[in-house]
Amino acid sequence: MAEKEKLGVLCSGRGTDLQSIIDAIGRGEVEAEIAVVLADKPEAFALERARKAGIKAVCVNRKQYEGREPFEEALIKELEEAGVTLVVLAGFMRILTPLFVRHFAGRIMNIHPALLPSFPGAHAHRDVLAYGVKVSGCTVHFVDEGTDSGPIIMQAAVPVLPGDTEETLGARVLEQEHIIYPKCVQLYCEGRLKVEGRHVHIIEGEKA
Ligand code: GAR
């Protein structure tokens, strides 16, 4: 049997996307192992979620590094030491430089809380509500050297309802995030994601 993928999950906050992957692994829906969870700040609740699940959790505190590249070198060191084969960005609120992206080329996934290429960046829900669109959602994509610009693996849509706030819309989107992110990780683990330029083809398989 092939070795399981070893995930390195990077977080900045409460870690519900991380939790959805932990839970999916627990249910046998994702056949991977989380080798390490990294956070860029000590107060990230994701670290506690990881420890509670018996997963190695390390804070690589951004504030202790002068500049992005030394910080990313430290992230890479932790990920390599843990033998990580797929990097999963789960609410990681830092833009990664080419140094990091090239190191793990084709092996970094991100989830963004809007329907890319609309509303990239750190304030998707605020921007969605300000623009007045009627549909939003979430996007899982491979990470390239741009911001929220890599090939799209899967998207899910939700309505934007009258009276929505960032919180109500965010919660509706998050429900979908917790469904599609574990699915995308599992497709990767099954070797069923084939990238051709901007297109990610999902190869048919028994579990499709
Ligand atoms: C999620 O909505 C995720 O899509 C978003 O942060 C939230 C993390 O929630 N990510 C980004 O905005 C990345 N630019 P969580 O900490 O509960 O998983």
PDB file of N, CA and C in Angstrom, residues 63-141:
ATOM      1  N   LYS A  63       6.318  37.435  14.582  1.00  0.00           N
ATOM      2  CA  LYS A  63       6.917  38.632  15.214  1.00  0.00           C
ATOM      3  C   LYS A  63       8.378  38.422  15.588  1.00  0.00           C
ATOM      4  N   GLN A  64       8.779  37.177  15.694  1.00  0.00           N
ATOM      5  CA  GLN A  64      10.167  36.922  16.096  1.00  0.00           C
ATOM      6  C   GLN A  64      11.133  36.874  14.908  1.00  0.00           C
ATOM      7  N   TYR A  65      10.624  37.150  13.716  1.00  0.00           N
ATOM      8  CA  TYR A  65      11.489  37.094  12.534  1.00  0.00           C
ATOM      9  C   TYR A  65      11.527  38.448  11.858  1.00  0.00           C
ATOM     10  N   GLU A  66      12.709  38.830  11.452  1.00  0.00           N
ATOM     11  CA  GLU A  66      12.829  40.089  10.720  1.00  0.00           C
ATOM     12  C   GLU A  66      12.715  39.786   9.234  1.00  0.00           C
ATOM     13  N   GLY A  67      11.568  40.042   8.688  1.00  0.00           N
ATOM     14  CA  GLY A  67      11.374  39.807   7.259  1.00  0.00           C
ATOM     15  C   GLY A  67      10.676  38.492   6.992  1.00  0.00           C
ATOM     16  N   ARG A  68      10.119  38.425   5.791  1.00  0.00           N
ATOM     17  CA  ARG A  68       9.286  37.268   5.445  1.00  0.00           C
ATOM     18  C   ARG A  68      10.110  36.029   5.160  1.00  0.00           C
ATOM     19  N   GLU A  69      11.278  36.212   4.558  1.00  0.00           N
ATOM     20  CA  GLU A  69      12.016  35.020   4.127  1.00  0.00           C
ATOM     21  C   GLU A  69      12.571  34.217   5.296  1.00  0.00           C
ATOM     22  N   PRO A  70      13.164  34.880   6.318  1.00  0.00           N
ATOM     23  CA  PRO A  70      13.592  34.096   7.490  1.00  0.00           C
ATOM     24  C   PRO A  70      12.419  33.372   8.161  1.00  0.00           C
ATOM     25  N   PHE A  71      11.258  34.027   8.192  1.00  0.00           N
ATOM     26  CA  PHE A  71      10.048  33.395   8.754  1.00  0.00           C
ATOM     27  C   PHE A  71       9.681  32.161   7.940  1.00  0.00           C
ATOM     28  N   GLU A  72       9.714  32.314   6.628  1.00  0.00           N
ATOM     29  CA  GLU A  72       9.348  31.177   5.775  1.00  0.00           C
ATOM     30  C   GLU A  72      10.381  30.054   5.840  1.00  0.00           C
ATOM     31  N   GLU A  73      11.654  30.413   6.001  1.00  0.00           N
ATOM     32  CA  GLU A  73      12.694  29.378   6.182  1.00  0.00           C
ATOM     33  C   GLU A  73      12.358  28.539   7.421  1.00  0.00           C
ATOM     34  N   ALA A  74      11.892  29.226   8.461  1.00  0.00           N
ATOM     35  CA  ALA A  74      11.558  28.513   9.701  1.00  0.00           C
ATOM     36  C   ALA A  74      10.339  27.602   9.485  1.00  0.00           C
ATOM     37  N   LEU A  75       9.358  28.086   8.717  1.00  0.00           N
ATOM     38  CA  LEU A  75       8.194  27.240   8.399  1.00  0.00           C
ATOM     39  C   LEU A  75       8.653  26.004   7.624  1.00  0.00           C
ATOM     40  N   ILE A  76       9.488  26.236   6.605  1.00  0.00           N
ATOM     41  CA  ILE A  76       9.961  25.137   5.753  1.00  0.00           C
ATOM     42  C   ILE A  76      10.703  24.107   6.602  1.00  0.00           C
ATOM     43  N   LYS A  77      11.517  24.581   7.533  1.00  0.00           N
ATOM     44  CA  LYS A  77      12.297  23.679   8.393  1.00  0.00           C
ATOM     45  C   LYS A  77      11.345  22.769   9.195  1.00  0.00           C
ATOM     46  N   GLU A  78      10.323  23.367   9.787  1.00  0.00           N
ATOM     47  CA  GLU A  78       9.368  22.567  10.576  1.00  0.00           C
ATOM     48  C   GLU A  78       8.644  21.549   9.681  1.00  0.00           C
ATOM     49  N   LEU A  79       8.252  22.014   8.500  1.00  0.00           N
ATOM     50  CA  LEU A  79       7.497  21.132   7.596  1.00  0.00           C
ATOM     51  C   LEU A  79       8.375  19.984   7.106  1.00  0.00           C
ATOM     52  N   GLU A  80       9.616  20.297   6.789  1.00  0.00           N
ATOM     53  CA  GLU A  80      10.533  19.243   6.307  1.00  0.00           C
ATOM     54  C   GLU A  80      10.851  18.258   7.426  1.00  0.00           C
ATOM     55  N   GLU A  81      11.073  18.790   8.614  1.00  0.00           N
ATOM     56  CA  GLU A  81      11.377  17.898   9.748  1.00  0.00           C
ATOM     57  C   GLU A  81      10.247  16.919  10.008  1.00  0.00           C
ATOM     58  N   ALA A  82       9.017  17.380   9.743  1.00  0.00           N
ATOM     59  CA  ALA A  82       7.856  16.520   9.973  1.00  0.00           C
ATOM     60  C   ALA A  82       7.567  15.630   8.753  1.00  0.00           C
ATOM     61  N   GLY A  83       8.349  15.786   7.698  1.00  0.00           N
ATOM     62  CA  GLY A  83       8.171  14.948   6.502  1.00  0.00           C
ATOM     63  C   GLY A  83       6.929  15.271   5.698  1.00  0.00           C
ATOM     64  N   VAL A  84       6.519  16.535   5.728  1.00  0.00           N
ATOM     65  CA  VAL A  84       5.264  16.947   5.081  1.00  0.00           C
ATOM     66  C   VAL A  84       5.338  16.799   3.551  1.00  0.00           C
ATOM     67  N   THR A  85       4.271  16.219   2.980  1.00  0.00           N
ATOM     68  CA  THR A  85       4.204  16.060   1.524  1.00  0.00           C
ATOM     69  C   THR A  85       3.150  16.981   0.891  1.00  0.00           C
ATOM     70  N   LEU A  86       2.200  17.466   1.686  1.00  0.00           N
ATOM     71  CA  LEU A  86       1.199  18.420   1.172  1.00  0.00           C
ATOM     72  C   LEU A  86       0.971  19.503   2.223  1.00  0.00           C
ATOM     73  N   VAL A  87       1.130  20.757   1.797  1.00  0.00           N
ATOM     74  CA  VAL A  87       0.899  21.891   2.696  1.00  0.00           C
ATOM     75  C   VAL A  87      -0.542  22.364   2.505  1.00  0.00           C
ATOM     76  N   VAL A  88      -1.268  22.472   3.605  1.00  0.00           N
ATOM     77  CA  VAL A  88      -2.681  22.852   3.566  1.00  0.00           C
ATOM     78  C   VAL A  88      -2.841  24.170   4.324  1.00  0.00           C
ATOM     79  N   LEU A  89      -3.172  25.231   3.587  1.00  0.00           N
ATOM     80  CA  LEU A  89      -3.374  26.528   4.234  1.00  0.00           C
ATOM     81  C   LEU A  89      -4.825  26.602   4.696  1.00  0.00           C
ATOM     82  N   ALA A  90      -5.010  26.753   5.995  1.00  0.00           N
ATOM     83  CA  ALA A  90      -6.365  26.718   6.562  1.00  0.00           C
ATOM     84  C   ALA A  90      -6.557  27.957   7.424  1.00  0.00           C
ATOM     85  N   GLY A  91      -6.941  29.059   6.749  1.00  0.00           N
ATOM     86  CA  GLY A  91      -7.071  30.313   7.478  1.00  0.00           C
ATOM     87  C   GLY A  91      -5.712  30.878   7.848  1.00  0.00           C
ATOM     88  N   PHE A  92      -4.740  30.673   6.969  1.00  0.00           N
ATOM     89  CA  PHE A  92      -3.386  31.214   7.193  1.00  0.00           C
ATOM     90  C   PHE A  92      -3.348  32.586   6.530  1.00  0.00           C
ATOM     91  N   MET A  93      -3.222  33.641   7.339  1.00  0.00           N
ATOM     92  CA  MET A  93      -3.455  34.993   6.831  1.00  0.00           C
ATOM     93  C   MET A  93      -2.161  35.716   6.440  1.00  0.00           C
ATOM     94  N   ARG A  94      -1.222  34.958   5.893  1.00  0.00           N
ATOM     95  CA  ARG A  94       0.026  35.559   5.414  1.00  0.00           C
ATOM     96  C   ARG A  94       0.194  35.200   3.940  1.00  0.00           C
ATOM     97  N   ILE A  95       0.695  36.154   3.182  1.00  0.00           N
ATOM     98  CA  ILE A  95       0.992  35.852   1.782  1.00  0.00           C
ATOM     99  C   ILE A  95       2.374  35.214   1.732  1.00  0.00           C
ATOM    100  N   LEU A  96       2.464  34.095   1.038  1.00  0.00           N
ATOM    101  CA  LEU A  96       3.740  33.375   0.972  1.00  0.00           C
ATOM    102  C   LEU A  96       4.561  33.876  -0.208  1.00  0.00           C
ATOM    103  N   THR A  97       5.841  34.013   0.002  1.00  0.00           N
ATOM    104  CA  THR A  97       6.719  34.512  -1.073  1.00  0.00           C
ATOM    105  C   THR A  97       7.105  33.344  -1.991  1.00  0.00           C
ATOM    106  N   PRO A  98       7.720  33.661  -3.136  1.00  0.00           N
ATOM    107  CA  PRO A  98       8.171  32.595  -4.039  1.00  0.00           C
ATOM    108  C   PRO A  98       9.128  31.610  -3.357  1.00  0.00           C
ATOM    109  N   LEU A  99       9.845  32.055  -2.356  1.00  0.00           N
ATOM    110  CA  LEU A  99      10.756  31.144  -1.646  1.00  0.00           C
ATOM    111  C   LEU A  99       9.994  29.912  -1.152  1.00  0.00           C
ATOM    112  N   PHE A 100       8.884  30.161  -0.480  1.00  0.00           N
ATOM    113  CA  PHE A 100       8.091  29.065   0.083  1.00  0.00           C
ATOM    114  C   PHE A 100       7.348  28.324  -1.028  1.00  0.00           C
ATOM    115  N   VAL A 101       6.745  29.092  -1.929  1.00  0.00           N
ATOM    116  CA  VAL A 101       5.898  28.479  -2.961  1.00  0.00           C
ATOM    117  C   VAL A 101       6.732  27.571  -3.874  1.00  0.00           C
ATOM    118  N   ARG A 102       7.960  27.989  -4.182  1.00  0.00           N
ATOM    119  CA  ARG A 102       8.807  27.149  -5.046  1.00  0.00           C
ATOM    120  C   ARG A 102       9.261  25.902  -4.325  1.00  0.00           C
ATOM    121  N   HIS A 103       9.493  26.039  -3.026  1.00  0.00           N
ATOM    122  CA  HIS A 103       9.964  24.880  -2.251  1.00  0.00           C
ATOM    123  C   HIS A 103       8.931  23.741  -2.303  1.00  0.00           C
ATOM    124  N   PHE A 104       7.653  24.115  -2.217  1.00  0.00           N
ATOM    125  CA  PHE A 104       6.589  23.100  -2.210  1.00  0.00           C
ATOM    126  C   PHE A 104       5.748  23.192  -3.490  1.00  0.00           C
ATOM    127  N   ALA A 105       6.380  23.498  -4.599  1.00  0.00           N
ATOM    128  CA  ALA A 105       5.638  23.755  -5.844  1.00  0.00           C
ATOM    129  C   ALA A 105       4.646  22.637  -6.162  1.00  0.00           C
ATOM    130  N   GLY A 106       3.390  23.026  -6.396  1.00  0.00           N
ATOM    131  CA  GLY A 106       2.350  22.052  -6.747  1.00  0.00           C
ATOM    132  C   GLY A 106       1.836  21.257  -5.559  1.00  0.00           C
ATOM    133  N   ARG A 107       2.361  21.556  -4.392  1.00  0.00           N
ATOM    134  CA  ARG A 107       1.984  20.781  -3.204  1.00  0.00           C
ATOM    135  C   ARG A 107       1.472  21.694  -2.083  1.00  0.00           C
ATOM    136  N   ILE A 108       0.854  22.808  -2.480  1.00  0.00           N
ATOM    137  CA  ILE A 108       0.252  23.718  -1.494  1.00  0.00           C
ATOM    138  C   ILE A 108      -1.194  23.987  -1.930  1.00  0.00           C
ATOM    139  N   MET A 109      -2.112  23.782  -0.996  1.00  0.00           N
ATOM    140  CA  MET A 109      -3.529  24.088  -1.244  1.00  0.00           C
ATOM    141  C   MET A 109      -3.966  25.212  -0.314  1.00  0.00           C
ATOM    142  N   ASN A 110      -4.934  25.995  -0.792  1.00  0.00           N
ATOM    143  CA  ASN A 110      -5.497  27.066   0.046  1.00  0.00           C
ATOM    144  C   ASN A 110      -7.009  27.043  -0.091  1.00  0.00           C
ATOM    145  N   ILE A 111      -7.690  27.514   0.945  1.00  0.00           N
ATOM    146  CA  ILE A 111      -9.128  27.768   0.807  1.00  0.00           C
ATOM    147  C   ILE A 111      -9.366  29.250   1.022  1.00  0.00           C
ATOM    148  N   HIS A 112     -10.181  29.796   0.115  1.00  0.00           N
ATOM    149  CA  HIS A 112     -10.479  31.233   0.172  1.00  0.00           C
ATOM    150  C   HIS A 112     -11.996  31.395   0.297  1.00  0.00           C
ATOM    151  N   PRO A 113     -12.455  32.317   1.163  1.00  0.00           N
ATOM    152  CA  PRO A 113     -13.894  32.420   1.423  1.00  0.00           C
ATOM    153  C   PRO A 113     -14.657  33.305   0.443  1.00  0.00           C
ATOM    154  N   ALA A 114     -14.446  33.091  -0.845  1.00  0.00           N
ATOM    155  CA  ALA A 114     -15.216  33.772  -1.890  1.00  0.00           C
ATOM    156  C   ALA A 114     -15.029  32.975  -3.174  1.00  0.00           C
ATOM    157  N   LEU A 115     -15.808  33.336  -4.181  1.00  0.00           N
ATOM    158  CA  LEU A 115     -15.716  32.643  -5.470  1.00  0.00           C
ATOM    159  C   LEU A 115     -14.650  33.329  -6.318  1.00  0.00           C
ATOM    160  N   LEU A 116     -13.430  32.832  -6.230  1.00  0.00           N
ATOM    161  CA  LEU A 116     -12.330  33.416  -7.013  1.00  0.00           C
ATOM    162  C   LEU A 116     -12.607  33.243  -8.503  1.00  0.00           C
ATOM    163  N   PRO A 117     -12.164  34.142  -9.383  1.00  0.00           N
ATOM    164  CA  PRO A 117     -11.226  35.222  -9.088  1.00  0.00           C
ATOM    165  C   PRO A 117     -11.856  36.474  -8.508  1.00  0.00           C
ATOM    166  N   SER A 118     -13.149  36.445  -8.154  1.00  0.00           N
ATOM    167  CA  SER A 118     -13.720  37.618  -7.490  1.00  0.00           C
ATOM    168  C   SER A 118     -13.301  37.649  -6.031  1.00  0.00           C
ATOM    169  N   PHE A 119     -13.096  38.820  -5.533  1.00  0.00           N
ATOM    170  CA  PHE A 119     -12.874  39.075  -4.113  1.00  0.00           C
ATOM    171  C   PHE A 119     -11.709  38.312  -3.497  1.00  0.00           C
ATOM    172  N   PRO A 120     -10.517  38.436  -4.084  1.00  0.00           N
ATOM    173  CA  PRO A 120      -9.323  37.889  -3.421  1.00  0.00           C
ATOM    174  C   PRO A 120      -8.963  38.772  -2.220  1.00  0.00           C
ATOM    175  N   GLY A 121      -7.965  38.361  -1.480  1.00  0.00           N
ATOM    176  CA  GLY A 121      -7.459  39.199  -0.388  1.00  0.00           C
ATOM    177  C   GLY A 121      -8.026  38.819   0.964  1.00  0.00           C
ATOM    178  N   ALA A 122      -7.711  39.652   1.931  1.00  0.00           N
ATOM    179  CA  ALA A 122      -7.943  39.295   3.347  1.00  0.00           C
ATOM    180  C   ALA A 122      -9.336  39.655   3.864  1.00  0.00           C
ATOM    181  N   HIS A 123     -10.162  40.357   3.039  1.00  0.00           N
ATOM    182  CA  HIS A 123     -11.466  40.818   3.562  1.00  0.00           C
ATOM    183  C   HIS A 123     -12.583  40.433   2.611  1.00  0.00           C
ATOM    184  N   ALA A 124     -12.617  39.174   2.257  1.00  0.00           N
ATOM    185  CA  ALA A 124     -13.541  38.737   1.205  1.00  0.00           C
ATOM    186  C   ALA A 124     -15.002  39.052   1.555  1.00  0.00           C
ATOM    187  N   HIS A 125     -15.448  38.691   2.745  1.00  0.00           N
ATOM    188  CA  HIS A 125     -16.876  38.883   3.060  1.00  0.00           C
ATOM    189  C   HIS A 125     -17.253  40.373   3.051  1.00  0.00           C
ATOM    190  N   ARG A 126     -16.371  41.186   3.595  1.00  0.00           N
ATOM    191  CA  ARG A 126     -16.624  42.630   3.600  1.00  0.00           C
ATOM    192  C   ARG A 126     -16.738  43.143   2.160  1.00  0.00           C
ATOM    193  N   ASP A 127     -15.843  42.688   1.306  1.00  0.00           N
ATOM    194  CA  ASP A 127     -15.832  43.151  -0.086  1.00  0.00           C
ATOM    195  C   ASP A 127     -17.063  42.645  -0.842  1.00  0.00           C
ATOM    196  N   VAL A 128     -17.461  41.402  -0.567  1.00  0.00           N
ATOM    197  CA  VAL A 128     -18.656  40.817  -1.199  1.00  0.00           C
ATOM    198  C   VAL A 128     -19.894  41.644  -0.823  1.00  0.00           C
ATOM    199  N   LEU A 129     -20.035  41.954   0.453  1.00  0.00           N
ATOM    200  CA  LEU A 129     -21.220  42.701   0.906  1.00  0.00           C
ATOM    201  C   LEU A 129     -21.203  44.122   0.348  1.00  0.00           C
ATOM    202  N   ALA A 130     -20.037  44.730   0.291  1.00  0.00           N
ATOM    203  CA  ALA A 130     -19.950  46.102  -0.223  1.00  0.00           C
ATOM    204  C   ALA A 130     -20.304  46.148  -1.708  1.00  0.00           C
ATOM    205  N   TYR A 131     -19.956  45.102  -2.440  1.00  0.00           N
ATOM    206  CA  TYR A 131     -20.178  45.109  -3.895  1.00  0.00           C
ATOM    207  C   TYR A 131     -21.630  44.852  -4.255  1.00  0.00           C
ATOM    208  N   GLY A 132     -22.317  44.081  -3.390  1.00  0.00           N
ATOM    209  CA  GLY A 132     -23.729  43.817  -3.654  1.00  0.00           C
ATOM    210  C   GLY A 132     -24.001  42.586  -4.494  1.00  0.00           C
ATOM    211  N   VAL A 133     -23.031  41.657  -4.589  1.00  0.00           N
ATOM    212  CA  VAL A 133     -23.309  40.435  -5.355  1.00  0.00           C
ATOM    213  C   VAL A 133     -24.342  39.580  -4.625  1.00  0.00           C
ATOM    214  N   LYS A 134     -25.036  38.719  -5.357  1.00  0.00           N
ATOM    215  CA  LYS A 134     -26.122  37.913  -4.791  1.00  0.00           C
ATOM    216  C   LYS A 134     -25.667  36.509  -4.428  1.00  0.00           C
ATOM    217  N   VAL A 135     -24.495  36.121  -4.921  1.00  0.00           N
ATOM    218  CA  VAL A 135     -23.981  34.776  -4.664  1.00  0.00           C
ATOM    219  C   VAL A 135     -22.519  34.908  -4.235  1.00  0.00           C
ATOM    220  N   SER A 136     -22.161  34.177  -3.195  1.00  0.00           N
ATOM    221  CA  SER A 136     -20.748  34.083  -2.838  1.00  0.00           C
ATOM    222  C   SER A 136     -20.414  32.615  -2.613  1.00  0.00           C
ATOM    223  N   GLY A 137     -19.350  32.327  -1.879  1.00  0.00           N
ATOM    224  CA  GLY A 137     -19.008  30.923  -1.677  1.00  0.00           C
ATOM    225  C   GLY A 137     -17.565  30.769  -1.260  1.00  0.00           C
ATOM    226  N   CYS A 138     -16.991  29.641  -1.618  1.00  0.00           N
ATOM    227  CA  CYS A 138     -15.590  29.399  -1.259  1.00  0.00           C
ATOM    228  C   CYS A 138     -14.889  28.658  -2.395  1.00  0.00           C
ATOM    229  N   THR A 139     -13.582  28.764  -2.374  1.00  0.00           N
ATOM    230  CA  THR A 139     -12.753  28.218  -3.453  1.00  0.00           C
ATOM    231  C   THR A 139     -11.546  27.508  -2.860  1.00  0.00           C
ATOM    232  N   VAL A 140     -11.332  26.267  -3.258  1.00  0.00           N
ATOM    233  CA  VAL A 140     -10.077  25.585  -2.920  1.00  0.00           C
ATOM    234  C   VAL A 140      -9.210  25.609  -4.175  1.00  0.00           C
ATOM    235  N   HIS A 141      -7.962  26.021  -4.004  1.00  0.00           N
ATOM    236  CA  HIS A 141      -7.083  26.126  -5.168  1.00  0.00           C
ATOM    237  C   HIS A 141      -5.652  25.757  -4.794  1.00  0.00           C
TER     238      HIS A 141
END
